[in-house]
Coordinates of C-alpha atoms in Angstrom, one line a residue:
Chain A
Q1 CA 13.0 1.5 -10.2
S2 CA 10.5 -0.5 -8.4
V3 CA 12.0 -4.3 -7.2
L4 CA 9.6 -5.6 -8.7
T5 CA 8.5 -5.0 -11.4
Q6 CA 5.1 -4.0 -14.5
P7 CA 4.5 -3.0 -17.6
P8 CA 3.4 0.6 -17.3
S9 CA 0.4 -0.2 -19.5
V10 CA -2.1 -2.0 -20.8
S11 CA -5.2 -2.0 -22.5
G12 CA -8.4 -4.1 -24.1
A13 CA -12.1 -3.6 -24.7
P14 CA -14.9 -3.7 -23.3
G15 CA -15.6 -8.1 -22.8
Q16 CA -11.9 -8.6 -23.5
R17 CA -9.0 -10.4 -21.3
V18 CA -6.9 -8.7 -20.7
T19 CA -3.5 -10.0 -18.1
I20 CA -1.2 -7.8 -15.9
S21 CA 2.7 -9.5 -14.6
C22 CA 4.8 -8.8 -12.1
T23 CA 7.7 -10.0 -12.0
G24 CA 10.2 -10.3 -9.3
S25 CA 13.2 -12.2 -8.3
S26 CA 14.6 -14.9 -5.6
S27 CA 13.9 -12.8 -2.9
N28 CA 10.9 -11.2 -2.7
I29 CA 8.5 -13.5 -4.4
G30 CA 10.4 -16.2 -5.6
A31 CA 11.7 -16.3 -1.9
G32 CA 8.2 -18.2 -0.9
Y33 CA 6.0 -14.8 0.0
D34 CA 2.2 -14.4 -1.4
V35 CA 2.1 -12.1 -3.7
H36 CA -1.1 -9.3 -3.4
W37 CA -2.7 -7.2 -5.6
Y38 CA -5.0 -4.0 -5.4
Q39 CA -6.6 -1.0 -7.4
Q40 CA -6.7 2.6 -7.4
L41 CA -9.5 3.8 -8.8
P42 CA -8.8 8.2 -10.2
G43 CA -8.7 9.7 -6.9
A44 CA -8.8 6.6 -4.8
A45 CA -7.0 4.9 -2.1
P46 CA -6.1 1.3 -3.1
K47 CA -8.1 -1.2 -3.3
L48 CA -7.0 -5.2 -2.7
L49 CA -7.8 -7.2 -5.0
I50 CA -5.9 -10.3 -5.1
Y51 CA -4.3 -11.1 -1.4
N52 CA -2.4 -14.4 -1.5
N53 CA -1.9 -15.3 -5.1
S54 CA -5.3 -16.3 -5.8
D55 CA -7.6 -15.4 -3.5
R56 CA -10.7 -12.7 -3.3
P57 CA -11.7 -10.3 -0.5
S58 CA -15.7 -10.9 -0.2
G59 CA -16.9 -9.1 -3.2
V60 CA -14.3 -8.5 -5.6
P61 CA -15.9 -10.6 -9.0
D62 CA -14.7 -13.3 -10.1
R63 CA -13.9 -11.7 -13.6
F64 CA -9.8 -10.6 -12.0
S65 CA -8.2 -13.8 -11.1
G66 CA -4.4 -14.3 -9.7
S67 CA -1.1 -16.5 -10.4
K68 CA 2.3 -17.0 -8.6
S69 CA 5.2 -19.6 -10.6
G70 CA 8.6 -19.1 -9.8
T71 CA 10.0 -15.2 -9.3
S72 CA 6.2 -13.9 -11.5
A73 CA 3.0 -14.4 -10.4
S74 CA 0.0 -13.2 -12.9
L75 CA -2.9 -10.7 -12.6
A76 CA -5.6 -11.1 -14.9
I77 CA -8.8 -9.6 -16.1
T78 CA -11.7 -11.2 -17.9
G79 CA -14.3 -10.1 -19.2
L80 CA -13.1 -6.2 -19.3
Q81 CA -15.7 -2.8 -18.3
T82 CA -14.8 1.2 -19.1
E83 CA -15.3 0.4 -14.6
D84 CA -12.0 -1.9 -14.6
E85 CA -10.0 1.1 -15.6
G86 CA -7.0 2.7 -13.5
I87 CA -4.2 1.1 -11.8
Y88 CA -2.8 -2.3 -10.8
Y89 CA 0.2 -2.5 -8.8
C90 CA 1.0 -6.1 -7.4
Q91 CA 3.1 -6.6 -4.0
S92 CA 5.0 -8.8 -2.0
Y93 CA 7.7 -9.2 1.0
D94 CA 11.4 -8.9 0.3
T95 CA 14.4 -11.1 2.7
S96 CA 16.5 -7.9 2.8
L97 CA 13.5 -5.3 4.6
S98 CA 12.2 -6.5 7.7
G99 CA 8.2 -7.1 6.2
L100 CA 8.6 -3.5 5.2
G101 CA 7.0 -4.8 2.0
L102 CA 7.3 -3.4 -1.7
F103 CA 5.1 -3.2 -4.4
G104 CA 5.1 -2.8 -8.4
G105 CA 5.7 0.0 -10.2
G106 CA 1.6 -0.9 -11.4
T107 CA 0.4 -1.0 -14.4
K108 CA -2.3 2.0 -16.6
L109 CA -5.2 -0.6 -17.8
T110 CA -7.3 0.8 -20.4
V111 CA -10.5 0.4 -22.0
L112 CA -10.6 1.8 -25.4
Chain B
Q1 CA -16.0 -2.7 9.5
V2 CA -12.6 -1.8 10.0
Q3 CA -11.8 2.4 8.7
L4 CA -8.7 4.0 9.0
Q5 CA -8.9 7.9 9.0
E6 CA -5.9 10.3 8.4
S7 CA -5.1 13.2 9.6
G8 CA -2.7 16.1 9.8
P9 CA -1.9 19.2 8.1
G10 CA -1.8 19.8 4.1
L11 CA 1.2 22.1 3.8
V12 CA 4.5 21.9 5.6
K13 CA 6.8 23.7 5.5
P14 CA 10.6 23.2 4.4
S15 CA 12.6 21.6 7.1
Q16 CA 9.3 21.7 9.5
T17 CA 7.9 19.2 10.8
L18 CA 5.1 16.8 8.9
S19 CA 2.4 15.3 11.5
L20 CA 0.1 13.1 10.7
T21 CA -2.9 11.0 13.0
C22 CA -4.5 7.6 11.5
T23 CA -7.6 7.4 14.0
V24 CA -9.0 3.1 14.1
S25 CA -12.4 1.8 14.3
G26 CA -13.4 -1.1 13.4
A27 CA -11.0 -2.3 15.6
S28 CA -8.4 -2.1 17.7
I29 CA -4.0 -1.0 17.2
N30 CA -3.7 -3.7 20.1
S31 CA -4.5 -6.8 19.1
G32 CA -2.1 -9.2 17.5
A33 CA -3.1 -9.3 14.4
Y34 CA -2.0 -7.5 12.4
Y35 CA 0.3 -4.4 11.8
W36 CA 0.0 -1.4 11.8
S37 CA 1.5 1.0 8.6
W38 CA 1.8 4.5 7.2
F39 CA 2.4 4.9 3.5
R40 CA 2.6 7.6 1.2
Q41 CA 2.8 8.2 -2.8
H42 CA 4.3 10.3 -4.5
P43 CA 2.6 12.2 -7.7
G44 CA 1.7 9.7 -10.6
K45 CA 4.0 8.2 -8.8
G46 CA 3.8 3.7 -6.9
L47 CA 3.2 3.2 -3.5
E48 CA 6.2 3.3 -0.6
C49 CA 6.1 2.0 2.9
I50 CA 7.8 4.5 5.0
A51 CA 7.3 2.3 7.9
Y52 CA 4.8 0.3 10.8
F53 CA 4.0 -0.5 14.1
Y54 CA 3.1 -3.8 16.4
Y55 CA 1.4 -4.2 18.8
S56 CA 4.7 -5.4 20.4
G57 CA 6.5 -2.4 20.8
S58 CA 8.2 -3.2 16.9
T59 CA 8.8 -0.5 14.5
Y60 CA 10.4 -0.4 11.6
Y61 CA 10.9 2.2 9.2
N62 CA 12.3 2.5 5.9
P63 CA 15.5 3.1 5.1
S64 CA 15.1 5.0 2.8
L65 CA 13.6 8.1 4.8
K66 CA 17.1 8.2 6.8
R67 CA 15.4 8.3 10.2
R68 CA 14.0 11.3 9.4
A69 CA 10.5 9.4 10.4
T70 CA 9.3 8.2 13.9
I71 CA 5.5 6.1 15.1
S72 CA 4.2 6.7 18.0
V73 CA 1.5 4.9 19.3
D74 CA -1.8 6.6 21.9
A75 CA -3.9 3.4 23.1
S76 CA -6.1 4.2 24.5
K77 CA -7.9 6.5 21.6
N78 CA -7.1 3.7 19.3
E79 CA -4.5 6.0 17.0
F80 CA -0.9 6.2 15.7
S81 CA 1.0 8.5 14.4
L82 CA 3.5 9.6 11.8
K83 CA 5.9 12.5 12.2
L84 CA 8.0 12.8 9.7
N85 CA 11.1 15.7 9.9
S86 CA 13.0 18.2 7.6
V87 CA 10.2 17.8 4.7
T88 CA 12.0 19.1 1.5
A89 CA 10.0 19.6 -1.3
A90 CA 10.1 15.5 -2.8
D91 CA 8.2 14.9 0.1
T92 CA 5.4 16.1 -1.2
A93 CA 2.4 13.0 -1.4
V94 CA -0.7 11.3 -0.5
Y95 CA -0.1 9.8 2.9
Y96 CA -1.9 6.4 4.1
C97 CA -2.5 5.4 7.0
A98 CA -3.3 1.6 6.3
R99 CA -3.7 -2.0 8.8
R100 CA -1.8 -5.5 6.9
Q101 CA -1.0 -8.7 8.1
N102 CA 2.2 -10.6 9.1
F103 CA 3.7 -10.9 5.3
G104 CA 0.4 -10.4 4.1
P105 CA -2.4 -7.6 2.1
V106 CA -2.6 -4.8 3.1
D107 CA -6.6 -5.1 3.7
Y108 CA -7.9 -1.5 5.3
W109 CA -6.7 1.7 3.5
G110 CA -7.3 5.0 5.3
Q111 CA -8.4 7.8 2.5
G112 CA -5.8 9.5 2.2
T113 CA -4.4 12.9 3.2
L114 CA -2.2 15.0 0.8
V115 CA 0.5 16.4 2.5
T116 CA 2.1 19.5 0.2
V117 CA 6.1 20.8 0.9
P118 CA 6.3 23.4 -1.2
S119 CA 9.9 24.0 -3.2

């Protein structure tokens, strides 16, 4: 069981908006560590999607956005496209792990 | 463009040592801005950080591996390696090397390499 909790799955129709939550605690997200989000498409390595809670790397469409509040964070995807299907992971750090980094369990996005 | 490439055997016998190397191009592993890491992903599961090192020589290992992991560095080749001893079938996973910022995101990943330990 991951320290960062994500829903196992979400789904939406093309063009719709979905959100993925990432719930932590006072020793990780609540301690002030930033949250980062990754997209993993089938058979591929994870790809950085959102960093520092809400910033997008160059090349990531603005359909993807992130936010953080208290001990939780969220990833929102608007204008869903079939190519968005994959698994999404949140990542942060914890005061007990000496910079090791920890991930949520992942959320599988299905575009209906 | 920063690129990382894992290499090593895809099959390791139980109780033996898993050895992987990560070759980095487009960035120096001796630069002070980044941490160089190994991650793994068990089949159909999430991501786990195994270990990381910093150019100053500091390393940190996931306690869950019970001291079976070791990172070594060859700065002359811009490579770093992972050794995991006494492997079991539970160590079967895709192994990734990656670069991350201090308490920041993992911004570059290798393509990953599947290592299988038969039961």
